[in-house]
CSV table of C-alpha atoms and ligand atoms in Angstrom, one decimal:
chain,number,residue,atom,x,y,z
A,6,MET,CA,6.1,-82.4,-65.0
A,7,LYS,CA,5.4,-86.0,-66.5
A,8,VAL,CA,8.4,-88.7,-67.9
A,9,ILE,CA,7.2,-91.9,-69.8
A,10,GLY,CA,9.8,-94.6,-70.0
A,11,ILE,CA,9.3,-97.0,-72.8
A,12,ASN,CA,11.2,-100.4,-72.5
A,13,ALA,CA,11.5,-103.0,-75.2
A,14,SER,CA,12.7,-106.0,-73.7
A,15,PRO,CA,10.8,-109.4,-73.7
A,16,ARG,CA,12.3,-110.5,-70.3
A,17,GLY,CA,9.8,-108.5,-68.3
A,18,ARG,CA,10.7,-108.2,-64.8
A,19,ASP,CA,14.4,-109.7,-65.7
A,20,SER,CA,15.0,-107.0,-68.2
A,21,ASN,CA,18.5,-105.9,-67.4
A,22,THR,CA,17.8,-102.8,-69.6
A,23,LEU,CA,14.4,-102.5,-67.6
A,24,ARG,CA,16.6,-101.7,-64.4
A,25,LEU,CA,18.3,-98.9,-66.5
A,26,THR,CA,14.9,-97.6,-67.6
A,27,ASN,CA,13.7,-97.7,-63.9
A,28,ALA,CA,16.7,-96.0,-62.4
A,29,VAL,CA,15.8,-92.9,-65.0
A,30,LEU,CA,12.7,-92.9,-64.1
A,31,ALA,CA,13.5,-93.2,-60.1
A,32,GLY,CA,16.2,-90.0,-60.7
A,33,ALA,CA,13.5,-88.0,-62.7
A,34,ARG,CA,11.1,-88.5,-59.7
A,35,GLU,CA,13.3,-87.4,-56.9
A,36,GLU,CA,13.4,-84.3,-59.0
A,37,GLY,CA,9.8,-83.9,-58.7
A,38,ALA,CA,8.6,-85.7,-62.3
A,39,GLU,CA,5.5,-87.9,-62.1
A,40,THR,CA,6.5,-91.1,-63.8
A,41,GLU,CA,4.9,-93.8,-66.0
A,42,LEU,CA,6.6,-97.2,-67.2
A,43,VAL,CA,5.5,-98.5,-70.4
A,44,ASP,CA,6.3,-102.1,-71.5
A,45,LEU,CA,6.6,-102.0,-75.0
A,46,TYR,CA,6.0,-105.8,-75.2
A,47,LYS,CA,2.9,-105.9,-73.8
A,48,LEU,CA,1.4,-103.7,-76.4
A,49,ASP,CA,0.3,-104.3,-79.9
A,50,ILE,CA,2.1,-102.6,-82.4
A,51,GLY,CA,1.7,-103.1,-86.3
A,52,TYR,CA,4.1,-102.5,-89.2
A,53,CYS,CA,3.7,-99.3,-91.1
A,54,ASN,CA,2.3,-100.0,-94.2
A,55,ALA,CA,3.9,-96.9,-95.9
A,56,CYS,CA,0.2,-96.2,-96.9
A,57,GLY,CA,1.1,-92.5,-96.3
A,58,THR,CA,-2.6,-92.0,-94.6
A,59,CYS,CA,-1.0,-90.1,-91.9
A,60,TYR,CA,0.6,-87.5,-93.9
A,61,ALA,CA,-2.8,-86.3,-95.7
A,62,THR,CA,-5.3,-86.8,-92.5
A,63,GLY,CA,-2.8,-87.5,-89.0
A,64,GLU,CA,-4.4,-90.6,-88.7
A,65,CYS,CA,-3.7,-94.2,-89.1
A,66,THR,CA,-5.3,-96.7,-90.3
A,67,LEU,CA,-4.1,-99.7,-88.4
A,68,ILE,CA,-6.1,-100.4,-85.3
A,69,ASP,CA,-4.1,-101.3,-82.3
A,70,ASP,CA,-2.0,-99.8,-79.0
A,71,PHE,CA,-0.1,-97.0,-81.3
A,72,ALA,CA,-2.5,-94.3,-80.4
A,73,GLU,CA,-2.5,-95.1,-76.6
A,74,ILE,CA,1.2,-94.8,-76.6
A,75,PHE,CA,1.9,-91.8,-78.9
A,76,GLU,CA,-1.0,-89.8,-77.2
A,77,LYS,CA,1.4,-90.6,-73.8
A,78,MET,CA,4.2,-89.4,-75.7
A,79,MET,CA,2.5,-86.3,-76.6
A,80,ASN,CA,1.2,-86.3,-72.9
A,81,ALA,CA,4.7,-86.2,-71.5
A,82,ASP,CA,7.3,-83.9,-71.0
A,83,GLY,CA,10.0,-86.5,-70.8
A,84,ILE,CA,10.6,-89.6,-72.9
A,85,VAL,CA,13.1,-92.6,-72.0
A,86,LEU,CA,13.7,-95.0,-74.6
A,87,GLY,CA,15.1,-98.3,-73.2
A,88,ALA,CA,16.1,-101.3,-75.2
A,89,PRO,CA,18.6,-104.3,-75.4
A,90,ASN,CA,21.1,-104.2,-78.1
A,91,TYR,CA,19.4,-107.1,-80.9
A,92,ILE,CA,22.2,-107.6,-83.3
A,93,ASP,CA,23.2,-104.1,-83.6
A,94,SER,CA,20.1,-102.2,-83.5
A,95,VAL,CA,16.6,-102.2,-81.2
A,96,PRO,CA,14.3,-105.1,-81.3
A,97,ALA,CA,11.6,-105.5,-83.4
A,98,PRO,CA,8.6,-103.6,-81.2
A,99,MET,CA,10.7,-100.9,-80.8
A,100,LYS,CA,11.4,-100.2,-84.1
A,101,ALA,CA,7.8,-100.8,-85.3
A,102,LEU,CA,7.1,-98.1,-82.7
A,103,PHE,CA,9.2,-95.6,-84.6
A,104,ASP,CA,7.8,-96.2,-88.1
A,105,ARG,CA,4.8,-95.5,-86.9
A,106,MET,CA,6.1,-92.0,-86.1
A,107,ALA,CA,6.9,-90.8,-89.6
A,108,ASP,CA,4.3,-88.1,-89.6
A,109,ALA,CA,5.3,-87.2,-86.4
A,110,ILE,CA,8.9,-86.7,-87.6
A,111,HIS,CA,7.7,-84.6,-90.4
A,112,CYS,CA,5.2,-82.5,-88.0
A,113,GLN,CA,8.5,-82.4,-85.4
A,114,MET,CA,5.6,-83.2,-83.1
A,115,LEU,CA,8.1,-83.9,-80.0
A,116,THR,CA,9.2,-80.2,-80.0
A,117,GLY,CA,9.6,-78.9,-76.3
A,118,LYS,CA,9.9,-82.3,-74.9
A,119,PHE,CA,13.2,-83.6,-73.3
A,120,GLY,CA,14.4,-87.3,-73.9
A,121,CYS,CA,17.2,-89.4,-73.3
A,122,SER,CA,17.8,-93.3,-73.7
A,123,VAL,CA,19.6,-96.4,-72.5
A,124,CYS,CA,20.6,-99.8,-73.7
A,125,THR,CA,22.4,-102.8,-72.4
A,126,ALA,CA,24.1,-105.4,-74.3
A,127,GLY,CA,26.1,-108.5,-74.2
A,128,GLY,CA,29.0,-107.3,-75.6
A,129,SER,CA,29.1,-104.5,-77.9
A,130,GLY,CA,26.8,-101.9,-80.0
A,131,GLU,CA,25.6,-100.3,-76.4
A,132,HIS,CA,26.7,-97.0,-77.2
A,133,GLU,CA,25.4,-97.3,-80.8
A,134,VAL,CA,22.1,-98.5,-80.3
A,135,ALA,CA,21.2,-95.9,-77.3
A,136,GLY,CA,22.8,-93.3,-79.6
A,137,TYR,CA,20.2,-94.4,-82.3
A,138,MET,CA,17.6,-94.1,-80.1
A,139,ASN,CA,18.5,-90.7,-79.0
A,140,ASN,CA,18.8,-89.7,-83.0
A,141,VAL,CA,15.3,-90.9,-83.2
A,142,LEU,CA,14.2,-88.4,-80.4
A,143,THR,CA,15.9,-85.6,-81.8
A,144,THR,CA,14.5,-86.5,-85.5
A,145,LEU,CA,11.0,-86.1,-83.7
A,146,GLY,CA,12.2,-82.7,-82.2
A,147,ALA,CA,12.9,-83.4,-78.7
A,148,THR,CA,16.0,-82.4,-77.1
A,149,VAL,CA,18.5,-85.1,-75.9
A,150,VAL,CA,20.3,-84.8,-72.4
A,151,GLY,CA,22.4,-88.0,-72.4
A,152,TYR,CA,22.4,-91.7,-72.9
A,153,ILE,CA,23.8,-94.8,-71.1
A,154,GLY,CA,25.0,-97.6,-72.6
A,155,VAL,CA,26.6,-100.8,-71.1
A,156,ALA,CA,27.6,-104.0,-72.1
A,157,ILE,CA,27.0,-106.8,-69.2
A,158,GLY,CA,28.3,-110.2,-70.8
A,159,ARG,CA,31.5,-110.5,-69.6
A,160,ASP,CA,31.2,-107.6,-66.9
A,161,PRO,CA,28.0,-108.1,-64.8
A,162,PRO,CA,28.8,-105.7,-62.2
A,163,ALA,CA,29.1,-102.8,-64.7
A,164,LEU,CA,25.2,-102.9,-64.6
A,165,GLY,CA,25.1,-101.4,-61.0
A,166,LYS,CA,27.5,-98.8,-61.9
A,167,ALA,CA,25.2,-97.9,-65.0
A,168,GLU,CA,22.1,-97.8,-62.7
A,169,LYS,CA,23.9,-95.4,-60.6
A,170,ASP,CA,24.5,-93.1,-64.2
A,171,ALA,CA,21.2,-93.6,-65.2
A,172,HIS,CA,19.6,-92.3,-61.9
A,173,GLU,CA,21.8,-89.4,-62.4
A,174,MET,CA,20.4,-88.8,-65.9
A,175,GLY,CA,17.1,-89.1,-64.6
A,176,LYS,CA,17.7,-86.3,-62.5
A,177,LYS,CA,19.2,-84.2,-65.0
A,178,LEU,CA,16.2,-85.1,-67.4
A,179,SER,CA,13.6,-83.1,-64.9
A,180,ARG,CA,16.2,-80.6,-64.7
A,181,SER,CA,16.2,-80.1,-68.4
A,182,ILE,CA,12.4,-79.9,-68.6
A,183,ARG,CA,12.6,-77.1,-65.7
A,184,GLY,CA,14.6,-75.1,-67.9
A,185,GLU,CA,17.9,-75.4,-65.5
A,186,HIS,CA,20.1,-76.6,-68.5
A,187,THR,CA,20.3,-75.0,-72.0
A,188,TYR,CA,20.9,-77.0,-75.1
A,189,PRO,CA,21.6,-74.2,-77.8
A,190,GLU,CA,23.3,-76.6,-80.2
A,191,GLN,CA,20.5,-78.5,-80.2
A,192,ASP,CA,18.0,-76.2,-80.7
A,193,GLU,CA,19.9,-74.9,-83.6
A,194,ILE,CA,19.6,-78.6,-85.1
A,195,HIS,CA,16.1,-78.3,-84.6
A,196,ARG,CA,15.7,-75.0,-86.1
A,197,GLN,CA,17.4,-76.4,-89.3
A,198,ARG,CA,15.4,-79.7,-89.3
A,199,ARG,CA,12.1,-77.9,-88.9
A,200,GLU,CA,13.0,-75.6,-91.7
A,201,TYR,CA,13.9,-78.8,-94.2
A,202,PHE,CA,10.3,-80.5,-93.3
A,203,CYS,CA,8.7,-77.3,-93.5
A,204,GLN,CA,9.8,-77.0,-97.2
A,205,LEU,CA,9.0,-80.9,-97.9
A,206,VAL,CA,5.3,-80.4,-96.5
A,207,LYS,CA,4.9,-77.2,-99.0
A,208,TYR,CA,6.2,-78.8,-101.7
A,209,ASN,CA,3.4,-81.8,-101.2
A,210,LYS,CA,0.8,-79.5,-99.9
A,211,GLU,CA,-1.7,-81.7,-101.7
A,212,LYS,CA,-0.6,-85.0,-100.4
A,213,PHE,CA,0.5,-84.0,-96.6
A,214,ALA,CA,-2.8,-81.8,-96.0
A,215,HIS,CA,-3.0,-82.8,-92.4
A,216,GLU,CA,1.0,-81.8,-92.2
A,217,TYR,CA,0.4,-78.6,-94.1
A,218,GLU,CA,-2.0,-77.8,-91.8
A,219,TRP,CA,-0.2,-78.3,-88.7
A,220,TYR,CA,2.9,-76.3,-90.0
A,221,GLU,CA,0.0,-73.2,-90.1
A,222,GLN,CA,-1.5,-73.9,-86.9
A,223,MET,CA,2.0,-73.9,-85.3
A,224,GLY,CA,3.0,-70.5,-86.7
A,225,TRP,CA,5.7,-72.6,-88.5
A,226,MET,CA,4.8,-72.1,-92.1
A,227,LYS,CA,7.6,-69.9,-94.0
H,21,FMN,C1,17.5,-111.6,-80.2
H,21,FMN,C2,19.0,-111.1,-79.9
H,21,FMN,C3,19.9,-110.4,-80.1
H,21,FMN,C4,21.1,-109.8,-79.5
H,21,FMN,N1,22.1,-109.2,-80.1
H,21,FMN,C5,23.2,-108.8,-79.6
H,21,FMN,C6,24.1,-108.2,-80.5
H,21,FMN,O1,24.0,-108.0,-81.5
H,21,FMN,N2,25.1,-107.7,-79.6
H,21,FMN,C7,25.4,-108.0,-78.3
H,21,FMN,O2,26.4,-107.4,-77.5
H,21,FMN,N3,24.2,-108.7,-77.5
H,21,FMN,C8,23.1,-109.0,-78.0
H,21,FMN,N4,22.1,-109.6,-77.2
H,21,FMN,C9,22.4,-109.4,-75.7
H,21,FMN,C10,21.5,-108.5,-75.1
H,21,FMN,O3,21.5,-107.4,-75.8
H,21,FMN,C11,22.0,-108.8,-74.1
H,21,FMN,O4,21.7,-109.9,-73.1
H,21,FMN,C12,20.7,-107.5,-72.9
H,21,FMN,O5,21.3,-107.3,-71.8
H,21,FMN,C13,19.3,-108.0,-72.8
H,21,FMN,O6,18.7,-106.8,-72.5
H,21,FMN,P1,17.4,-107.5,-71.6
H,21,FMN,O7,17.7,-108.0,-70.7
H,21,FMN,O8,16.9,-105.9,-71.1
H,21,FMN,O9,16.2,-108.3,-72.4
H,21,FMN,C14,21.1,-110.4,-78.1
H,21,FMN,C15,20.4,-110.8,-77.4
H,21,FMN,C16,19.0,-111.5,-78.3
H,21,FMN,C17,18.1,-112.1,-77.6
């Protein structure tokens, strides 16, 4: 059982968000997972240029660190996203990572995986940003087990309490991967989304050749 944590703060070891991401990973380890932490700011992930090559071939034309981190995500059973609130959204490197996964969304490539998100903020938006990251995981096909958002500008001790909650969430993540929790409502959302993308891919069969092949290989073509 593998869990990867992706933290997107430029503040390295001083990152508040990193404390939460690490707490989730510690909880996941306590329940038997092997974990890895990736500092997104150490990677070079370019902006998607909307060329559409990934839809056709499954390959990106940009040569940078995306392929490596995406492979790590595909090899993981659980994915933890960590980001501070930057102007009511995620920092640019996290958004760059998301934008590189349009093909993965069409193909619902995180199907069968579990995830969760953590966000720290100075004063506001922590729930919205964590919820946004969870939404991205769901859109990719993963099932989310929860999120932690905490504003610490005027209440620094709140981070300590959030760390404890993050630790519990990590344990839940591992237990979910083991099948100890079920998420029938999310299963239904995934079923509907896959049906929608299946139709999209069928309609664009020529342009989205790789995606058509993927749906056939997965036995999802209807
Ligand atoms: C560029 C920038 C934008 C920010 N935008 C917001 C914001 O919109 N709302 C907020 O409450 N805090 C905002 N903050 C504060 C951070 O979210 C907060 O300090 C966070 O805990 C930093 O996390 P880190 O230590 O993991 O980097 C911003 C900080 C920076 C540097």
